[in-house]
PDB file of C-alpha atoms in Angstrom:
ATOM      1  CA  MET W   5     -22.498  -2.471  10.788  1.00 50.00           C
ATOM      2  CA  LEU W   6     -23.888  -3.032   7.358  1.00 55.00           C
ATOM      3  CA  THR W   7     -23.018   0.306   6.347  1.00 55.00           C
ATOM      4  CA  GLU W   8     -19.961   0.744   7.591  1.00 59.00           C
ATOM      5  CA  ASP W   9     -18.948  -2.475   5.867  1.00 78.00           C
ATOM      6  CA  LYS W  10     -20.088  -0.671   2.731  1.00 90.00           C
ATOM      7  CA  LYS W  11     -18.032   2.580   2.802  1.00 92.00           C
ATOM      8  CA  ARG W  12     -15.053   0.217   4.257  1.00 92.00           C
ATOM      9  CA  THR W  13     -15.736  -2.010   0.838  1.00 95.00           C
ATOM     10  CA  ALA W  14     -15.685   1.057  -1.062  1.00 97.00           C
ATOM     11  CA  TYR W  15     -12.535   2.668  -0.153  1.00 97.00           C
ATOM     12  CA  THR W  16     -10.990  -0.737  -0.103  1.00 97.00           C
ATOM     13  CA  ALA W  17     -11.718  -0.446  -3.984  1.00 98.00           C
ATOM     14  CA  VAL W  18      -9.942   2.440  -4.455  1.00 98.00           C
ATOM     15  CA  VAL W  19      -6.935   1.142  -2.717  1.00 98.00           C
ATOM     16  CA  THR W  20      -6.927  -2.102  -4.416  1.00 98.00           C
ATOM     17  CA  ARG W  21      -7.669  -0.695  -7.693  1.00 98.00           C
ATOM     18  CA  VAL W  22      -5.123   2.044  -7.579  1.00 98.00           C
ATOM     19  CA  LEU W  23      -1.994  -0.100  -6.362  1.00 98.00           C
ATOM     20  CA  GLU W  24      -2.888  -3.526  -8.099  1.00 98.00           C
ATOM     21  CA  GLY W  25      -4.486  -2.399 -11.184  1.00 98.00           C
ATOM     22  CA  ASP W  26      -3.454  -1.126 -14.489  1.00 98.00           C
ATOM     23  CA  GLY W  27      -1.568   2.241 -14.918  1.00 98.00           C
ATOM     24  CA  ARG W  28       1.142   3.762 -16.516  1.00 98.00           C
ATOM     25  CA  ALA W  29       3.565   3.532 -13.208  1.00 98.00           C
ATOM     26  CA  SER W  30       4.760   0.141 -12.192  1.00 98.00           C
ATOM     27  CA  ARG W  31       2.934  -1.408  -9.426  1.00 98.00           C
ATOM     28  CA  ALA W  32       6.277  -1.200  -7.306  1.00 98.00           C
ATOM     29  CA  GLY W  33       6.525   2.694  -8.118  1.00 98.00           C
ATOM     30  CA  ARG W  34       2.659   2.808  -6.929  1.00 98.00           C
ATOM     31  CA  ARG W  35       3.319   1.282  -4.156  1.00 98.00           C
ATOM     32  CA  ALA W  36       6.408   3.301  -3.104  1.00 98.00           C
ATOM     33  CA  ALA W  37       4.785   6.625  -3.552  1.00 98.00           C
ATOM     34  CA  PHE W  38       1.826   5.267  -1.103  1.00 98.00           C
ATOM     35  CA  ASP W  39       4.110   4.264   1.402  1.00 98.00           C
ATOM     36  CA  ASN W  40       6.391   7.404   1.096  1.00 98.00           C
ATOM     37  CA  ALA W  41       9.595   5.061   0.693  1.00 98.00           C
ATOM     38  CA  ARG W  42      12.257   3.861  -1.358  1.00 96.00           C
ATOM     39  CA  LEU W  43      11.888   6.602  -4.099  1.00 98.00           C
ATOM     40  CA  ALA W  44      14.681   8.583  -5.152  1.00 97.00           C
ATOM     41  CA  GLU W  45      14.867  12.482  -6.293  1.00 98.00           C
ATOM     42  CA  PRO W  46      13.427  14.437  -7.243  1.00 98.00           C
ATOM     43  CA  LEU W  47      10.239  12.079  -7.035  1.00 98.00           C
ATOM     44  CA  ARG W  48      11.062  11.667  -3.183  1.00 98.00           C
ATOM     45  CA  THR W  49      11.139  15.388  -2.902  1.00 98.00           C
ATOM     46  CA  LEU W  50       7.048  15.483  -4.696  1.00 98.00           C
ATOM     47  CA  ILE W  51       5.814  12.554  -3.011  1.00 98.00           C
ATOM     48  CA  ASP W  52       6.727  13.870   0.445  1.00 98.00           C
ATOM     49  CA  LYS W  53       5.822  16.987   0.170  1.00 98.00           C
ATOM     50  CA  VAL W  54       2.098  15.215  -0.909  1.00 98.00           C
ATOM     51  CA  ALA W  55       2.419  13.185   2.303  1.00 98.00           C
ATOM     52  CA  LYS W  56       3.324  15.891   4.399  1.00 98.00           C
ATOM     53  CA  HIS W  57       3.032  19.885   2.961  1.00 97.00           C
ATOM     54  CA  PRO W  58       0.602  19.567   0.311  1.00 98.00           C
ATOM     55  CA  THR W  59       0.368  23.520   0.210  1.00 98.00           C
ATOM     56  CA  ARG W  60       4.285  23.461  -0.549  1.00 98.00           C
ATOM     57  CA  VAL W  61       4.454  21.758  -3.642  1.00 98.00           C
ATOM     58  CA  THR W  62       5.642  23.580  -6.789  1.00 98.00           C
ATOM     59  CA  ASN W  63       5.304  23.667 -10.318  1.00 98.00           C
ATOM     60  CA  GLU W  64       9.015  23.509 -10.295  1.00 98.00           C
ATOM     61  CA  ASP W  65       8.803  20.020  -8.161  1.00 98.00           C
ATOM     62  CA  VAL W  66       6.421  18.621 -11.069  1.00 98.00           C
ATOM     63  CA  ALA W  67       8.332  20.160 -13.752  1.00 98.00           C
ATOM     64  CA  ALA W  68      11.703  18.285 -12.254  1.00 98.00           C
ATOM     65  CA  VAL W  69       9.753  14.788 -11.810  1.00 98.00           C
ATOM     66  CA  LYS W  70       8.724  15.583 -15.680  1.00 98.00           C
ATOM     67  CA  ALA W  71      13.096  16.430 -16.342  1.00 98.00           C
ATOM     68  CA  SER W  72      13.557  13.145 -15.186  1.00 98.00           C
ATOM     69  CA  GLY W  73      11.144  10.946 -17.621  1.00 97.00           C
ATOM     70  CA  GLU W  74       8.221  10.459 -15.662  1.00 98.00           C
ATOM     71  CA  SER W  75       4.976  11.094 -18.171  1.00 98.00           C
ATOM     72  CA  GLU W  76       2.299  13.030 -16.966  1.00 98.00           C
ATOM     73  CA  ASP W  77      -0.138  10.156 -16.762  1.00 98.00           C
ATOM     74  CA  GLN W  78       2.649   8.415 -14.272  1.00 98.00           C
ATOM     75  CA  ILE W  79       2.803  11.804 -12.050  1.00 98.00           C
ATOM     76  CA  PHE W  80      -1.064  11.590 -12.218  1.00 98.00           C
ATOM     77  CA  GLU W  81      -0.965   7.832 -10.961  1.00 98.00           C
ATOM     78  CA  LEU W  82       1.586   8.536  -8.146  1.00 98.00           C
ATOM     79  CA  VAL W  83       0.630  11.813  -6.496  1.00 98.00           C
ATOM     80  CA  ILE W  84      -3.414   9.876  -6.236  1.00 98.00           C
ATOM     81  CA  CYS W  85      -1.303   6.893  -4.551  1.00 98.00           C
ATOM     82  CA  ALA W  86       0.796   9.465  -2.252  1.00 98.00           C
ATOM     83  CA  ALA W  87      -1.866  11.254  -0.937  1.00 98.00           C
ATOM     84  CA  ILE W  88      -4.053   8.231  -0.594  1.00 98.00           C
ATOM     85  CA  GLY W  89      -1.390   6.840   1.286  1.00 98.00           C
ATOM     86  CA  GLN W  90      -1.215   9.467   3.744  1.00 98.00           C
ATOM     87  CA  ALA W  91      -4.549   9.008   4.559  1.00 98.00           C
ATOM     88  CA  THR W  92      -4.975   5.664   5.020  1.00 98.00           C
ATOM     89  CA  ARG W  93      -1.802   5.791   7.481  1.00 98.00           C
ATOM     90  CA  GLN W  94      -3.447   8.094   9.554  1.00 98.00           C
ATOM     91  CA  TYR W  95      -7.219   6.922   9.089  1.00 97.00           C
ATOM     92  CA  GLU W  96      -5.681   3.436  10.177  1.00 97.00           C
ATOM     93  CA  THR W  97      -3.950   5.050  13.619  1.00 97.00           C
ATOM     94  CA  ALA W  98      -7.021   6.913  14.524  1.00 98.00           C
ATOM     95  CA  LEU W  99      -8.962   3.106  14.173  1.00 96.00           C
ATOM     96  CA  ASP W 100      -6.349   1.582  16.472  1.00 96.00           C
ATOM     97  CA  ALA W 101      -6.714   4.300  18.644  1.00 97.00           C
ATOM     98  CA  LEU W 102     -10.084   3.706  18.627  1.00 97.00           C
ATOM     99  CA  ALA W 103     -10.280  -0.145  19.253  1.00 96.00           C
ATOM    100  CA  LEU W 104      -7.748   0.184  22.209  1.00 96.00           C
ATOM    101  CA  ALA W 105     -10.344   2.982  23.916  1.00 97.00           C
ATOM    102  CA  MET W 106     -13.164   0.039  22.947  1.00 94.00           C
ATOM    103  CA  THR W 107     -11.367  -2.583  24.427  1.00 89.00           C
ATOM    104  CA  GLY W 108      -8.205  -2.082  25.632  1.00 81.00           C
ATOM    105  CA  LYS W 109      -6.498  -3.705  22.623  1.00 79.00           C
ATOM    106  CA  LYS W 110      -5.320  -2.956  19.430  1.00 75.00           C
ATOM    107  CA  ARG W 111      -7.230  -4.156  16.287  1.00 79.00           C
ATOM    108  CA  SER W 112      -4.349  -6.059  15.281  1.00 70.00           C
ATOM    109  CA  GLU W 113      -4.614  -7.955  18.676  1.00 65.00           C
ATOM    110  CA  HIS W 114      -7.873  -9.346  17.791  1.00 55.00           C
ATOM    111  CA  ALA W 115      -6.938 -11.868  15.384  1.00 48.00           C
ATOM    112  CA  SER W 116      -4.187 -13.701  17.583  1.00 45.00           C
ATOM    113  CA  GLU W 117      -6.993 -13.979  20.557  1.00 44.00           C
ATOM    114  CA  ASP W 118      -9.343 -16.527  18.510  1.00 42.00           C
ATOM    115  CA  PRO W 119      -9.264 -19.373  20.461  1.00 42.00           C
ATOM    116  CA  GLN W 120      -8.304 -22.413  18.588  1.00 36.00           C
TER     117      GLN W 120
ATOM    118  CA  MET R   8      -3.120  22.398 -13.087  1.00 96.00           C
ATOM    119  CA  ARG R   9       0.187  21.531 -12.926  1.00 97.00           C
ATOM    120  CA  LEU R  10      -0.626  18.746 -15.300  1.00 97.00           C
ATOM    121  CA  LYS R  11      -1.665  19.434 -18.650  1.00 97.00           C
ATOM    122  CA  ILE R  12      -3.242  16.219 -18.831  1.00 97.00           C
ATOM    123  CA  LEU R  13      -5.878  17.494 -16.377  1.00 97.00           C
ATOM    124  CA  ASN R  14      -6.356  20.797 -18.036  1.00 95.00           C
ATOM    125  CA  SER R  15      -7.241  19.227 -21.860  1.00 93.00           C
ATOM    126  CA  GLY R  16      -6.602  15.427 -21.658  1.00 95.00           C
ATOM    127  CA  TYR R  17     -10.318  14.955 -22.424  1.00 96.00           C
ATOM    128  CA  GLY R  18     -11.988  12.400 -24.867  1.00 94.00           C
ATOM    129  CA  PHE R  19     -15.294  13.879 -26.870  1.00 95.00           C
ATOM    130  CA  GLY R  20     -17.956  12.733 -24.337  1.00 94.00           C
ATOM    131  CA  THR R  21     -16.275  14.051 -21.708  1.00 95.00           C
ATOM    132  CA  LYS R  22     -16.044  17.617 -23.469  1.00 95.00           C
ATOM    133  CA  VAL R  23     -19.544  17.725 -23.964  1.00 95.00           C
ATOM    134  CA  LEU R  24     -20.809  16.933 -20.629  1.00 93.00           C
ATOM    135  CA  PHE R  25     -18.093  19.704 -19.407  1.00 95.00           C
ATOM    136  CA  ALA R  26     -19.505  22.097 -21.993  1.00 95.00           C
ATOM    137  CA  PHE R  27     -23.175  20.750 -20.353  1.00 92.00           C
ATOM    138  CA  ILE R  28     -22.151  21.348 -16.678  1.00 90.00           C
ATOM    139  CA  HIS R  29     -20.854  25.171 -18.180  1.00 92.00           C
ATOM    140  CA  ALA R  30     -23.572  25.851 -19.989  1.00 93.00           C
ATOM    141  CA  VAL R  31     -26.400  24.730 -16.977  1.00 89.00           C
ATOM    142  CA  SER R  32     -24.383  26.094 -14.209  1.00 88.00           C
ATOM    143  CA  ARG R  33     -22.739  29.457 -15.424  1.00 91.00           C
ATOM    144  CA  GLN R  34     -19.391  28.677 -14.261  1.00 91.00           C
ATOM    145  CA  PRO R  35     -16.604  27.313 -15.209  1.00 90.00           C
ATOM    146  CA  VAL R  36     -16.152  23.258 -14.384  1.00 94.00           C
ATOM    147  CA  PRO R  37     -14.475  23.471 -11.153  1.00 96.00           C
ATOM    148  CA  ASP R  38     -11.351  21.355 -10.992  1.00 97.00           C
ATOM    149  CA  ALA R  39     -12.570  18.471  -8.640  1.00 97.00           C
ATOM    150  CA  ALA R  40     -14.871  17.077 -11.505  1.00 95.00           C
ATOM    151  CA  LYS R  41     -11.678  17.700 -13.887  1.00 97.00           C
ATOM    152  CA  LEU R  42      -9.724  15.159 -11.756  1.00 98.00           C
ATOM    153  CA  VAL R  43     -12.532  12.682 -11.350  1.00 97.00           C
ATOM    154  CA  PHE R  44     -13.232  12.431 -14.953  1.00 97.00           C
ATOM    155  CA  TYR R  45      -9.563  12.485 -16.069  1.00 97.00           C
ATOM    156  CA  ARG R  46      -8.921   8.447 -16.876  1.00 97.00           C
ATOM    157  CA  PRO R  47     -11.741   7.762 -14.182  1.00 97.00           C
ATOM    158  CA  ASP R  48     -11.398   3.922 -14.079  1.00 97.00           C
ATOM    159  CA  PHE R  49      -8.321   4.635 -12.031  1.00 98.00           C
ATOM    160  CA  TYR R  50      -9.193   6.972  -9.260  1.00 98.00           C
ATOM    161  CA  GLY R  51     -12.258   9.292  -9.887  1.00 98.00           C
ATOM    162  CA  ALA R  52     -14.874   6.297 -10.292  1.00 98.00           C
ATOM    163  CA  PRO R  53     -13.642   4.513  -7.024  1.00 98.00           C
ATOM    164  CA  MET R  54     -13.339   7.816  -4.980  1.00 98.00           C
ATOM    165  CA  LYS R  55     -16.956   8.846  -5.931  1.00 98.00           C
ATOM    166  CA  GLU R  56     -18.423   5.900  -4.305  1.00 97.00           C
ATOM    167  CA  PHE R  57     -16.594   6.028  -1.630  1.00 98.00           C
ATOM    168  CA  THR R  58     -16.908   9.661  -0.759  1.00 98.00           C
ATOM    169  CA  HIS R  59     -20.511   9.155  -1.879  1.00 98.00           C
ATOM    170  CA  GLU R  60     -20.970   6.776   1.242  1.00 97.00           C
ATOM    171  CA  ALA R  61     -19.050   8.614   3.391  1.00 97.00           C
ATOM    172  CA  MET R  62     -20.948  12.068   3.071  1.00 98.00           C
ATOM    173  CA  ARG R  63     -24.290  10.646   1.870  1.00 98.00           C
ATOM    174  CA  GLY R  64     -24.846   7.621   2.985  1.00 96.00           C
ATOM    175  CA  PRO R  65     -26.665   6.354   6.401  1.00 95.00           C
ATOM    176  CA  SER R  66     -25.277   7.565   9.467  1.00 96.00           C
ATOM    177  CA  ALA R  67     -26.324   9.829  12.719  1.00 97.00           C
ATOM    178  CA  TRP R  68     -24.698  12.287  11.297  1.00 98.00           C
ATOM    179  CA  SER R  69     -26.511  14.725   9.032  1.00 98.00           C
ATOM    180  CA  VAL R  70     -25.364  16.065   5.965  1.00 98.00           C
ATOM    181  CA  GLY R  71     -24.603  19.498   7.729  1.00 98.00           C
ATOM    182  CA  ASP R  72     -22.548  18.083   9.917  1.00 98.00           C
ATOM    183  CA  ARG R  73     -20.651  15.739   7.466  1.00 98.00           C
ATOM    184  CA  GLU R  74     -20.101  19.078   5.302  1.00 98.00           C
ATOM    185  CA  LEU R  75     -19.008  20.997   8.131  1.00 98.00           C
ATOM    186  CA  MET R  76     -16.410  18.298   8.823  1.00 98.00           C
ATOM    187  CA  ALA R  77     -15.039  18.006   5.286  1.00 98.00           C
ATOM    188  CA  ALA R  78     -14.846  22.241   5.288  1.00 98.00           C
ATOM    189  CA  PHE R  79     -13.231  21.655   8.905  1.00 98.00           C
ATOM    190  CA  VAL R  80     -10.525  19.360   7.919  1.00 98.00           C
ATOM    191  CA  SER R  81     -10.122  20.930   4.812  1.00 98.00           C
ATOM    192  CA  LYS R  82      -9.033  24.173   6.989  1.00 98.00           C
ATOM    193  CA  MET R  83      -6.883  22.065   9.407  1.00 98.00           C
ATOM    194  CA  ASN R  84      -5.293  21.154   5.919  1.00 98.00           C
ATOM    195  CA  GLU R  85      -4.988  24.886   4.598  1.00 98.00           C
ATOM    196  CA  CYS R  86      -6.652  23.656   1.335  1.00 98.00           C
ATOM    197  CA  GLU R  87      -8.475  26.723  -0.072  1.00 98.00           C
ATOM    198  CA  PHE R  88     -10.278  24.713  -2.903  1.00 98.00           C
ATOM    199  CA  CYS R  89     -11.582  22.415  -0.493  1.00 98.00           C
ATOM    200  CA  ILE R  90     -12.400  24.969   2.366  1.00 98.00           C
ATOM    201  CA  GLY R  91     -14.614  27.526   0.156  1.00 98.00           C
ATOM    202  CA  ALA R  92     -16.233  24.148  -1.236  1.00 98.00           C
ATOM    203  CA  HIS R  93     -17.494  22.746   1.609  1.00 98.00           C
ATOM    204  CA  THR R  94     -18.200  25.975   3.463  1.00 98.00           C
ATOM    205  CA  ALA R  95     -20.422  26.699   1.134  1.00 98.00           C
ATOM    206  CA  THR R  96     -22.191  22.935   0.952  1.00 98.00           C
ATOM    207  CA  ALA R  97     -22.172  23.330   5.230  1.00 98.00           C
ATOM    208  CA  VAL R  98     -23.789  26.593   4.709  1.00 98.00           C
ATOM    209  CA  ARG R  99     -26.924  25.470   2.698  1.00 98.00           C
ATOM    210  CA  ALA R 100     -26.830  22.167   4.373  1.00 98.00           C
ATOM    211  CA  TYR R 101     -27.925  23.874   7.698  1.00 98.00           C
ATOM    212  CA  HIS R 102     -29.529  26.760   6.306  1.00 98.00           C
ATOM    213  CA  ASP R 103     -27.201  28.401   9.419  1.00 98.00           C
ATOM    214  CA  LYS R 104     -24.386  30.502   8.150  1.00 98.00           C
ATOM    215  CA  ALA R 105     -23.099  31.825  11.445  1.00 98.00           C
ATOM    216  CA  LYS R 106     -22.794  28.399  12.665  1.00 98.00           C
ATOM    217  CA  VAL R 107     -20.554  27.338  10.155  1.00 98.00           C
ATOM    218  CA  SER R 108     -18.006  30.864  10.571  1.00 98.00           C
ATOM    219  CA  ALA R 109     -18.352  30.182  14.083  1.00 98.00           C
ATOM    220  CA  VAL R 110     -16.527  26.551  14.318  1.00 98.00           C
ATOM    221  CA  LEU R 111     -14.177  27.755  11.451  1.00 98.00           C
ATOM    222  CA  SER R 112     -13.151  30.794  13.023  1.00 98.00           C
ATOM    223  CA  ASP R 113     -12.789  29.383  17.024  1.00 98.00           C
ATOM    224  CA  LEU R 114     -13.938  25.154  17.482  1.00 98.00           C
ATOM    225  CA  GLU R 115     -13.935  26.525  21.481  1.00 98.00           C
ATOM    226  CA  THR R 116     -16.310  29.151  21.771  1.00 98.00           C
ATOM    227  CA  ALA R 117     -18.425  28.205  18.858  1.00 98.00           C
ATOM    228  CA  SER R 118     -22.021  27.249  19.827  1.00 96.00           C
ATOM    229  CA  ILE R 119     -22.770  23.811  19.107  1.00 97.00           C
ATOM    230  CA  GLU R 120     -23.669  20.512  20.511  1.00 97.00           C
ATOM    231  CA  GLU R 121     -20.539  18.948  22.655  1.00 98.00           C
ATOM    232  CA  PRO R 122     -20.974  15.666  20.775  1.00 98.00           C
ATOM    233  CA  LEU R 123     -19.684  17.518  17.584  1.00 98.00           C
ATOM    234  CA  ARG R 124     -17.242  19.784  19.231  1.00 98.00           C
ATOM    235  CA  ALA R 125     -15.644  16.705  20.600  1.00 98.00           C
ATOM    236  CA  THR R 126     -15.265  15.055  17.581  1.00 98.00           C
ATOM    237  CA  LEU R 127     -14.244  18.057  15.529  1.00 98.00           C
ATOM    238  CA  ARG R 128     -11.109  18.299  18.208  1.00 98.00           C
ATOM    239  CA  MET R 129     -10.396  14.489  17.588  1.00 98.00           C
ATOM    240  CA  LEU R 130     -10.163  15.392  13.651  1.00 98.00           C
ATOM    241  CA  ARG R 131      -7.842  18.630  14.241  1.00 98.00           C
ATOM    242  CA  LYS R 132      -5.867  16.428  15.888  1.00 98.00           C
ATOM    243  CA  LEU R 133      -5.272  13.560  13.673  1.00 98.00           C
ATOM    244  CA  THR R 134      -5.081  15.969  10.308  1.00 98.00           C
ATOM    245  CA  ARG R 135      -2.617  18.609  12.200  1.00 97.00           C
ATOM    246  CA  GLU R 136      -0.593  15.833  13.807  1.00 97.00           C
ATOM    247  CA  HIS R 137      -1.057  13.113  11.613  1.00 97.00           C
ATOM    248  CA  ALA R 138      -1.938  10.537  14.432  1.00 97.00           C
ATOM    249  CA  VAL R 139      -4.431  10.537  17.817  1.00 98.00           C
ATOM    250  CA  ASN R 140      -4.171   8.414  20.711  1.00 98.00           C
ATOM    251  CA  ALA R 141      -6.332   6.441  22.991  1.00 97.00           C
ATOM    252  CA  ASP R 142      -6.986   9.040  25.421  1.00 98.00           C
ATOM    253  CA  ASP R 143      -8.153  10.986  22.157  1.00 98.00           C
ATOM    254  CA  MET R 144     -10.482   8.721  21.657  1.00 98.00           C
ATOM    255  CA  ARG R 145     -12.109   8.272  25.272  1.00 98.00           C
ATOM    256  CA  ALA R 146     -12.520  12.038  25.431  1.00 98.00           C
ATOM    257  CA  VAL R 147     -15.095  11.543  22.227  1.00 98.00           C
ATOM    258  CA  LEU R 148     -16.851   8.452  23.118  1.00 98.00           C
ATOM    259  CA  ALA R 149     -17.297  10.322  27.164  1.00 98.00           C
ATOM    260  CA  ALA R 150     -18.813  13.316  25.213  1.00 98.00           C
ATOM    261  CA  SER R 151     -21.617  10.386  24.146  1.00 98.00           C
ATOM    262  CA  VAL R 152     -20.448  10.411  20.626  1.00 98.00           C
ATOM    263  CA  SER R 153     -21.042   6.929  19.425  1.00 97.00           C
ATOM    264  CA  ARG R 154     -18.298   4.241  17.809  1.00 96.00           C
ATOM    265  CA  GLU R 155     -20.514   4.184  14.896  1.00 96.00           C
ATOM    266  CA  GLN R 156     -20.412   8.418  14.346  1.00 97.00           C
ATOM    267  CA  ILE R 157     -16.208   8.290  15.069  1.00 98.00           C
ATOM    268  CA  GLU R 158     -16.328   5.789  12.472  1.00 97.00           C
ATOM    269  CA  ASP R 159     -18.452   7.966  10.432  1.00 97.00           C
ATOM    270  CA  ALA R 160     -16.606  11.160  10.636  1.00 98.00           C
ATOM    271  CA  LEU R 161     -13.297   9.116  10.344  1.00 98.00           C
ATOM    272  CA  ALA R 162     -14.162   8.258   7.051  1.00 98.00           C
ATOM    273  CA  VAL R 163     -15.292  12.197   6.380  1.00 98.00           C
ATOM    274  CA  CYS R 164     -11.546  12.658   7.607  1.00 98.00           C
ATOM    275  CA  LEU R 165     -10.102   9.916   5.221  1.00 98.00           C
ATOM    276  CA  ALA R 166     -11.875  11.818   2.223  1.00 98.00           C
ATOM    277  CA  PHE R 167     -10.772  14.872   2.617  1.00 98.00           C
ATOM    278  CA  ASN R 168      -7.214  14.325   3.656  1.00 98.00           C
ATOM    279  CA  THR R 169      -7.266  12.932   0.161  1.00 98.00           C
ATOM    280  CA  THR R 170      -9.044  15.072  -1.768  1.00 98.00           C
ATOM    281  CA  ASP R 171      -7.117  18.201   0.182  1.00 98.00           C
ATOM    282  CA  ARG R 172      -3.566  16.521  -0.764  1.00 98.00           C
ATOM    283  CA  LEU R 173      -4.583  16.584  -4.550  1.00 98.00           C
ATOM    284  CA  ALA R 174      -6.099  19.996  -4.738  1.00 98.00           C
ATOM    285  CA  ASP R 175      -2.992  21.592  -3.858  1.00 98.00           C
ATOM    286  CA  ALA R 176      -0.573  19.029  -5.237  1.00 98.00           C
ATOM    287  CA  PHE R 177      -2.538  19.474  -8.978  1.00 98.00           C
ATOM    288  CA  GLY R 178      -2.628  23.056  -8.187  1.00 98.00           C
ATOM    289  CA  PHE R 179      -6.951  23.123  -8.188  1.00 98.00           C
ATOM    290  CA  PHE R 180      -7.497  26.577  -8.981  1.00 97.00           C
ATOM    291  CA  VAL R 181      -9.841  28.837  -6.789  1.00 97.00           C
ATOM    292  CA  PRO R 182     -12.763  30.323  -7.996  1.00 96.00           C
ATOM    293  CA  GLY R 183     -14.859  33.123  -6.233  1.00 95.00           C
ATOM    294  CA  PRO R 184     -17.776  32.417  -4.345  1.00 96.00           C
ATOM    295  CA  LYS R 185     -20.675  32.402  -6.759  1.00 95.00           C
ATOM    296  CA  ALA R 186     -19.087  29.072  -8.099  1.00 95.00           C
ATOM    297  CA  PHE R 187     -19.251  27.631  -4.706  1.00 97.00           C
ATOM    298  CA  GLU R 188     -22.294  28.155  -4.083  1.00 96.00           C
ATOM    299  CA  ALA R 189     -23.288  26.156  -7.637  1.00 94.00           C
ATOM    300  CA  GLY R 190     -21.159  23.524  -6.775  1.00 95.00           C
ATOM    301  CA  ALA R 191     -22.753  23.678  -3.417  1.00 97.00           C
ATOM    302  CA  LYS R 192     -26.165  23.586  -5.090  1.00 95.00           C
ATOM    303  CA  PHE R 193     -25.341  20.174  -6.847  1.00 94.00           C
ATOM    304  CA  LEU R 194     -23.389  18.536  -4.452  1.00 97.00           C
ATOM    305  CA  LEU R 195     -26.858  18.823  -2.133  1.00 97.00           C
ATOM    306  CA  ARG R 196     -29.012  17.325  -5.183  1.00 96.00           C
ATOM    307  CA  ARG R 197     -26.836  15.388  -6.271  1.00 95.00           C
ATOM    308  CA  GLY R 198     -23.976  14.272  -4.125  1.00 97.00           C
ATOM    309  CA  TYR R 199     -20.802  12.921  -5.512  1.00 96.00           C
ATOM    310  CA  ARG R 200     -21.618  10.075  -7.456  1.00 90.00           C
TER     311      ARG R 200
END
């Protein structure tokens, strides 16, 4: 269990850093890219492709976001948040499925079953 | 790469390091390395720690198994750079090119252990369909894969579902086999840190 904790701790550090640490993009913007939600065009198209169809990202998608006023450093951060966000959702879904298979309960249900 | 900063936005020290890598490997610095060396405090440094833990930390899966999972997940994501990099690394780790080729061309007929096959099936569904359910997990557990092994495989999948997306979004250059061979040597000697 100790090694698994180390892995989870290292991953949590990645997510915490990109979402809550200092950056050129706003924290709200980074969170929106992570969630692939609450975004306006043309950023919405780029971020949705990163999350769902990364091989379809084009030079034009990136150029359009730059033309809308985002700097390269902001795009760097937002694309990273989008990739981590989608990978994290898939990971969490899989851990829930594993918990359900092992115990008959989702992970989120464990917290509420603790005796008073 | 699509962002100029990822081609030329490096400080003096990093440029010296890139020149050194180029001299030693006799290959251009791979775009995967450029990504983690750009403003490393934002993403590269913490991500390297996590990836190293997932790929080289203690696990019942061998290094070859985990590199094969990385190549396989990348294949499901159609990420050319990561398929090349991790196929070369898995082949080198296993000393078995036929095994890696067989898994990547047809998981169902490849001659591998059933626990590994069942785990790769689950990773295939998770990566392609973005979700798996309890029945998918029960099938893996029924193939004598432990809970810890499933968690370890999911960590590999998490690392490459992130990296594959970045490789394609930023437009990593896909080099030839010699460069992937040099990269594989490096990853087996030094890991991801």
